[in-house]
Amino acid sequence: MAQDTARQPPPTAPTAPARALLPLILPSVTVGIVTSLVFVGVSAAAEKLQHVLWGPLPDALGVGRYSVLWMFVVLFATGVAVGLVVWKVPGHAGPDPATLGLDAPVLPPRVLPGLLIAVGLMLAGGPSLGPENPIIAVNVGLAMWLGQKLVPRTPDALWPVLAEAGTIGALFGTPVAAALVISESLAGRPLRGRLWDNLFAPLTAAACGAITTTLIARPTFDLGLPPFGHPRWSDVVAALVIAAAAALLGMCAVYLFPYVHAVFRRLRHPMLMLPAGGLVLGALAAVGGHLTLFKGLTEMGELARDPGGWSAGQFAAMAVVKLAALVVAASCGFRGGRIFPAVFIGAALGLCAHALVPAVHPAVAVATGVLGMLLAITRQGWVSLFTAAALVASPAVLALLCIASLPAWLLVTGRPQMQLHADGSPIR
């Protein structure tokens, strides 16, 4: 009898009844739409300011739009402007961005306006960071504040999850990325009910955030690279080598991150740290060129449109400069995320590999380069796989990405992350 009991499979978690999930739909839809509108609004405002700073203004002054002088001036001025926000605006634009990841803390409402201004100025001015971390933090704080006021009976723990999922869906233009991130974060927690019951509300928010962004802004991640057909043995070898090389290069930045951060922290004041960071970023832009500025998605598309327009050495130089710019921008206090610049770096490394060995298919090279770099920088396995696959839009590359992720993950797992504790020590 005991043996029969031991052979029985463990009982499965009970599914939630529909009446328990239905009340979550309206809050999830609302949060998803609002998070998308915040993201699109900040992005649109930053793009208009970027157009002025890097277009009509230098033209009116008779300075080259991407001349060395102008890049120094704008990046230094951006450091000054963001430094003023961090110094003077209530809430100081939130905590040290080096301590934040995608799982943002709930910030009080008075912090959110300064954080929005800081990220908008950063996106327009050219530092190598993306909008994801601060936008998620703003939306989490906004959802918690409004949710507690308007729907006080809803559990407080629900609002941050909905806001994070909605924002990730809006950022990537698809709820799949949010579902992967949320399911990965749920993996270490005890769940009540089935996984899909727990994902129902976040996935609803992510879907609404994604469709709102798609209808308004029509984003795309497809680089338009030549389609990849059936994989060959040489493609498997190339995928393994490129992903591992990208992961190793990314880990170099991860290990440097706390030391660069400590150097800037010695300056103690945001009006010293951020302008100094702007000057360093100006010097890096002078070396790498204007394509190493900004979050990198538009610039990555420019690289992919003409892979033969640069040599392997130029691709490698842009990747290294962009990686250095990412470390500096994230260390000196600019408010921003690390995913989008890491995608540019991985794509540049992949195109470098294609330029060195033309037999390596550009779709394979770019996808595996992005995969390895994102694994090192973000430590988000599913997001790394999803983003790498979305860039090339070739289903056949998925198998290669899964194979290439295994040795790359062995190189990064258990090692420091590109995120710090409040005392400056790296998170493992």
PDB file of C-alpha atoms in Angstrom, residues 69-235:
ATOM      1  CA  LEU A  69      32.956  69.499 -30.816  1.00  0.00           C
ATOM      2  CA  TRP A  70      29.176  69.223 -30.949  1.00  0.00           C
ATOM      3  CA  MET A  71      29.131  65.717 -29.428  1.00  0.00           C
ATOM      4  CA  PHE A  72      31.252  66.980 -26.521  1.00  0.00           C
ATOM      5  CA  VAL A  73      29.018  70.032 -26.059  1.00  0.00           C
ATOM      6  CA  VAL A  74      25.705  68.147 -26.118  1.00  0.00           C
ATOM      7  CA  LEU A  75      26.839  65.264 -23.914  1.00  0.00           C
ATOM      8  CA  PHE A  76      28.374  67.638 -21.362  1.00  0.00           C
ATOM      9  CA  ALA A  77      25.218  69.789 -21.428  1.00  0.00           C
ATOM     10  CA  THR A  78      23.096  66.679 -20.978  1.00  0.00           C
ATOM     11  CA  GLY A  79      25.172  65.782 -17.927  1.00  0.00           C
ATOM     12  CA  VAL A  80      24.634  69.264 -16.527  1.00  0.00           C
ATOM     13  CA  ALA A  81      20.883  69.193 -17.207  1.00  0.00           C
ATOM     14  CA  VAL A  82      20.344  65.745 -15.690  1.00  0.00           C
ATOM     15  CA  GLY A  83      22.629  66.687 -12.801  1.00  0.00           C
ATOM     16  CA  LEU A  84      20.433  69.700 -12.049  1.00  0.00           C
ATOM     17  CA  VAL A  85      17.339  67.474 -12.032  1.00  0.00           C
ATOM     18  CA  VAL A  86      18.976  64.952  -9.713  1.00  0.00           C
ATOM     19  CA  TRP A  87      20.216  67.736  -7.448  1.00  0.00           C
ATOM     20  CA  LYS A  88      17.243  70.091  -7.271  1.00  0.00           C
ATOM     21  CA  VAL A  89      14.022  68.341  -8.286  1.00  0.00           C
ATOM     22  CA  PRO A  90      12.097  66.745  -5.382  1.00  0.00           C
ATOM     23  CA  GLY A  91      12.932  63.073  -5.055  1.00  0.00           C
ATOM     24  CA  HIS A  92      16.293  63.478  -6.823  1.00  0.00           C
ATOM     25  CA  ALA A  93      15.071  61.379  -9.800  1.00  0.00           C
ATOM     26  CA  GLY A  94      14.987  58.204  -7.741  1.00  0.00           C
ATOM     27  CA  PRO A  95      17.730  55.994  -6.322  1.00  0.00           C
ATOM     28  CA  ASP A  96      21.131  55.326  -7.871  1.00  0.00           C
ATOM     29  CA  PRO A  97      20.320  53.745 -11.278  1.00  0.00           C
ATOM     30  CA  ALA A  98      23.237  51.330 -10.880  1.00  0.00           C
ATOM     31  CA  THR A  99      21.205  49.595  -8.161  1.00  0.00           C
ATOM     32  CA  LEU A 100      18.065  49.128 -10.274  1.00  0.00           C
ATOM     33  CA  GLY A 101      17.003  46.332 -12.612  1.00  0.00           C
ATOM     34  CA  LEU A 102      13.760  45.487 -14.366  1.00  0.00           C
ATOM     35  CA  ASP A 103      12.123  44.693 -10.999  1.00  0.00           C
ATOM     36  CA  ALA A 104      11.754  48.292  -9.926  1.00  0.00           C
ATOM     37  CA  PRO A 105      10.969  49.382  -6.356  1.00  0.00           C
ATOM     38  CA  VAL A 106       7.766  51.275  -5.635  1.00  0.00           C
ATOM     39  CA  LEU A 107       8.782  54.931  -5.662  1.00  0.00           C
ATOM     40  CA  PRO A 108       6.689  57.647  -3.990  1.00  0.00           C
ATOM     41  CA  PRO A 109       4.746  59.948  -6.346  1.00  0.00           C
ATOM     42  CA  ARG A 110       6.974  62.983  -5.727  1.00  0.00           C
ATOM     43  CA  VAL A 111       9.936  61.142  -7.281  1.00  0.00           C
ATOM     44  CA  LEU A 112       8.227  60.324 -10.571  1.00  0.00           C
ATOM     45  CA  PRO A 113       8.226  63.760 -12.338  1.00  0.00           C
ATOM     46  CA  GLY A 114      11.969  64.197 -11.819  1.00  0.00           C
ATOM     47  CA  LEU A 115      12.654  60.670 -13.039  1.00  0.00           C
ATOM     48  CA  LEU A 116      10.592  61.279 -16.182  1.00  0.00           C
ATOM     49  CA  ILE A 117      12.454  64.514 -16.914  1.00  0.00           C
ATOM     50  CA  ALA A 118      15.826  62.850 -16.308  1.00  0.00           C
ATOM     51  CA  VAL A 119      15.136  59.933 -18.647  1.00  0.00           C
ATOM     52  CA  GLY A 120      13.740  62.222 -21.349  1.00  0.00           C
ATOM     53  CA  LEU A 121      16.831  64.440 -21.261  1.00  0.00           C
ATOM     54  CA  MET A 122      19.082  61.391 -21.304  1.00  0.00           C
ATOM     55  CA  LEU A 123      17.356  59.833 -24.314  1.00  0.00           C
ATOM     56  CA  ALA A 124      17.585  63.085 -26.281  1.00  0.00           C
ATOM     57  CA  GLY A 125      21.151  63.941 -25.312  1.00  0.00           C
ATOM     58  CA  GLY A 126      22.841  60.748 -26.496  1.00  0.00           C
ATOM     59  CA  PRO A 127      24.156  58.712 -23.510  1.00  0.00           C
ATOM     60  CA  SER A 128      24.196  54.989 -24.263  1.00  0.00           C
ATOM     61  CA  LEU A 129      21.220  53.864 -22.198  1.00  0.00           C
ATOM     62  CA  GLY A 130      17.671  52.792 -22.963  1.00  0.00           C
ATOM     63  CA  PRO A 131      14.392  53.863 -21.359  1.00  0.00           C
ATOM     64  CA  GLU A 132      13.357  50.532 -19.815  1.00  0.00           C
ATOM     65  CA  ASN A 133      14.433  50.729 -16.140  1.00  0.00           C
ATOM     66  CA  PRO A 134      13.220  54.279 -15.364  1.00  0.00           C
ATOM     67  CA  ILE A 135       9.997  53.884 -17.359  1.00  0.00           C
ATOM     68  CA  ILE A 136       9.203  50.677 -15.479  1.00  0.00           C
ATOM     69  CA  ALA A 137       9.949  52.449 -12.185  1.00  0.00           C
ATOM     70  CA  VAL A 138       7.684  55.375 -13.101  1.00  0.00           C
ATOM     71  CA  ASN A 139       4.843  53.103 -14.165  1.00  0.00           C
ATOM     72  CA  VAL A 140       5.159  50.940 -11.043  1.00  0.00           C
ATOM     73  CA  GLY A 141       4.981  53.990  -8.787  1.00  0.00           C
ATOM     74  CA  LEU A 142       2.111  55.498 -10.778  1.00  0.00           C
ATOM     75  CA  ALA A 143       0.125  52.246 -10.799  1.00  0.00           C
ATOM     76  CA  MET A 144       0.548  51.772  -7.059  1.00  0.00           C
ATOM     77  CA  TRP A 145      -0.443  55.360  -6.266  1.00  0.00           C
ATOM     78  CA  LEU A 146      -3.519  55.427  -8.516  1.00  0.00           C
ATOM     79  CA  GLY A 147      -4.486  51.847  -7.693  1.00  0.00           C
ATOM     80  CA  GLN A 148      -4.539  52.467  -3.963  1.00  0.00           C
ATOM     81  CA  LYS A 149      -6.663  55.578  -4.461  1.00  0.00           C
ATOM     82  CA  LEU A 150      -9.129  54.311  -7.071  1.00  0.00           C
ATOM     83  CA  VAL A 151      -9.368  50.574  -6.294  1.00  0.00           C
ATOM     84  CA  PRO A 152      -8.375  50.293  -2.624  1.00  0.00           C
ATOM     85  CA  ARG A 153      -9.684  46.726  -2.257  1.00  0.00           C
ATOM     86  CA  THR A 154      -7.243  45.334  -4.819  1.00  0.00           C
ATOM     87  CA  PRO A 155      -4.127  43.782  -3.216  1.00  0.00           C
ATOM     88  CA  ASP A 156      -1.178  46.175  -3.320  1.00  0.00           C
ATOM     89  CA  ALA A 157       1.127  43.443  -4.575  1.00  0.00           C
ATOM     90  CA  LEU A 158      -0.799  43.243  -7.853  1.00  0.00           C
ATOM     91  CA  TRP A 159      -0.069  46.775  -9.095  1.00  0.00           C
ATOM     92  CA  PRO A 160       3.736  46.508  -9.495  1.00  0.00           C
ATOM     93  CA  VAL A 161       3.383  43.213 -11.382  1.00  0.00           C
ATOM     94  CA  LEU A 162       0.803  44.683 -13.760  1.00  0.00           C
ATOM     95  CA  ALA A 163       2.856  47.829 -14.338  1.00  0.00           C
ATOM     96  CA  GLU A 164       6.043  45.903 -15.014  1.00  0.00           C
ATOM     97  CA  ALA A 165       4.298  43.545 -17.413  1.00  0.00           C
ATOM     98  CA  GLY A 166       2.467  46.352 -19.205  1.00  0.00           C
ATOM     99  CA  THR A 167       5.653  48.376 -19.635  1.00  0.00           C
ATOM    100  CA  ILE A 168       7.683  45.442 -20.944  1.00  0.00           C
ATOM    101  CA  GLY A 169       4.897  44.641 -23.388  1.00  0.00           C
ATOM    102  CA  ALA A 170       4.919  48.271 -24.515  1.00  0.00           C
ATOM    103  CA  LEU A 171       8.710  48.407 -24.821  1.00  0.00           C
ATOM    104  CA  PHE A 172       8.956  45.301 -27.014  1.00  0.00           C
ATOM    105  CA  GLY A 173       5.637  45.673 -28.810  1.00  0.00           C
ATOM    106  CA  THR A 174       4.578  42.149 -27.811  1.00  0.00           C
ATOM    107  CA  PRO A 175       3.272  40.528 -24.609  1.00  0.00           C
ATOM    108  CA  VAL A 176       5.558  37.525 -25.126  1.00  0.00           C
ATOM    109  CA  ALA A 177       8.552  39.325 -23.619  1.00  0.00           C
ATOM    110  CA  ALA A 178       6.570  40.272 -20.519  1.00  0.00           C
ATOM    111  CA  ALA A 179       5.226  36.738 -20.119  1.00  0.00           C
ATOM    112  CA  LEU A 180       8.771  35.385 -20.248  1.00  0.00           C
ATOM    113  CA  VAL A 181      10.085  37.908 -17.712  1.00  0.00           C
ATOM    114  CA  ILE A 182       7.193  37.374 -15.300  1.00  0.00           C
ATOM    115  CA  SER A 183       7.340  33.582 -15.558  1.00  0.00           C
ATOM    116  CA  GLU A 184      11.091  33.715 -14.900  1.00  0.00           C
ATOM    117  CA  SER A 185      10.552  35.872 -11.813  1.00  0.00           C
ATOM    118  CA  LEU A 186       7.818  33.506 -10.575  1.00  0.00           C
ATOM    119  CA  ALA A 187      10.073  30.476 -10.879  1.00  0.00           C
ATOM    120  CA  GLY A 188      11.584  30.912  -7.412  1.00  0.00           C
ATOM    121  CA  ARG A 189       8.351  31.742  -5.608  1.00  0.00           C
ATOM    122  CA  PRO A 190       5.657  29.480  -4.187  1.00  0.00           C
ATOM    123  CA  LEU A 191       2.621  29.788  -6.460  1.00  0.00           C
ATOM    124  CA  ARG A 192      -1.021  29.579  -5.510  1.00  0.00           C
ATOM    125  CA  GLY A 193      -2.747  27.803  -8.376  1.00  0.00           C
ATOM    126  CA  ARG A 194      -1.489  27.077 -11.877  1.00  0.00           C
ATOM    127  CA  LEU A 195       1.175  29.125 -13.643  1.00  0.00           C
ATOM    128  CA  TRP A 196      -1.301  30.449 -16.205  1.00  0.00           C
ATOM    129  CA  ASP A 197      -3.650  31.560 -13.440  1.00  0.00           C
ATOM    130  CA  ASN A 198      -0.790  33.653 -12.048  1.00  0.00           C
ATOM    131  CA  LEU A 199       0.083  34.949 -15.511  1.00  0.00           C
ATOM    132  CA  PHE A 200      -3.482  35.861 -16.478  1.00  0.00           C
ATOM    133  CA  ALA A 201      -3.505  39.428 -15.161  1.00  0.00           C
ATOM    134  CA  PRO A 202       0.117  40.328 -16.107  1.00  0.00           C
ATOM    135  CA  LEU A 203      -0.363  38.889 -19.587  1.00  0.00           C
ATOM    136  CA  THR A 204      -3.540  40.935 -20.012  1.00  0.00           C
ATOM    137  CA  ALA A 205      -1.674  44.094 -19.021  1.00  0.00           C
ATOM    138  CA  ALA A 206       1.236  43.208 -21.312  1.00  0.00           C
ATOM    139  CA  ALA A 207      -1.068  42.525 -24.255  1.00  0.00           C
ATOM    140  CA  CYS A 208      -2.845  45.861 -23.797  1.00  0.00           C
ATOM    141  CA  GLY A 209       0.456  47.701 -23.414  1.00  0.00           C
ATOM    142  CA  ALA A 210       1.843  46.029 -26.525  1.00  0.00           C
ATOM    143  CA  ILE A 211      -1.189  46.641 -28.729  1.00  0.00           C
ATOM    144  CA  THR A 212      -1.426  50.268 -27.612  1.00  0.00           C
ATOM    145  CA  THR A 213       2.204  50.882 -28.533  1.00  0.00           C
ATOM    146  CA  THR A 214       1.764  49.020 -31.821  1.00  0.00           C
ATOM    147  CA  LEU A 215      -1.280  51.062 -32.801  1.00  0.00           C
ATOM    148  CA  ILE A 216       0.344  54.389 -31.908  1.00  0.00           C
ATOM    149  CA  ALA A 217       4.033  53.985 -32.716  1.00  0.00           C
ATOM    150  CA  ARG A 218       4.264  50.847 -34.929  1.00  0.00           C
ATOM    151  CA  PRO A 219       7.596  49.606 -33.477  1.00  0.00           C
ATOM    152  CA  THR A 220       9.627  46.837 -35.105  1.00  0.00           C
ATOM    153  CA  PHE A 221      12.741  44.941 -34.092  1.00  0.00           C
ATOM    154  CA  ASP A 222      13.275  43.141 -37.395  1.00  0.00           C
ATOM    155  CA  LEU A 223      16.567  44.332 -38.881  1.00  0.00           C
ATOM    156  CA  GLY A 224      15.718  43.147 -42.365  1.00  0.00           C
ATOM    157  CA  LEU A 225      18.706  40.818 -42.605  1.00  0.00           C
ATOM    158  CA  PRO A 226      18.726  38.106 -45.303  1.00  0.00           C
ATOM    159  CA  PRO A 227      16.473  35.218 -44.234  1.00  0.00           C
ATOM    160  CA  PHE A 228      18.182  32.200 -42.725  1.00  0.00           C
ATOM    161  CA  GLY A 229      17.318  28.799 -44.166  1.00  0.00           C
ATOM    162  CA  HIS A 230      18.251  25.339 -42.955  1.00  0.00           C
ATOM    163  CA  PRO A 231      21.133  25.314 -40.446  1.00  0.00           C
ATOM    164  CA  ARG A 232      24.403  23.569 -41.268  1.00  0.00           C
ATOM    165  CA  TRP A 233      27.093  22.189 -38.980  1.00  0.00           C
ATOM    166  CA  SER A 234      29.185  25.285 -39.649  1.00  0.00           C
ATOM    167  CA  ASP A 235      26.278  27.430 -38.416  1.00  0.00           C
TER     168      ASP A 235
END
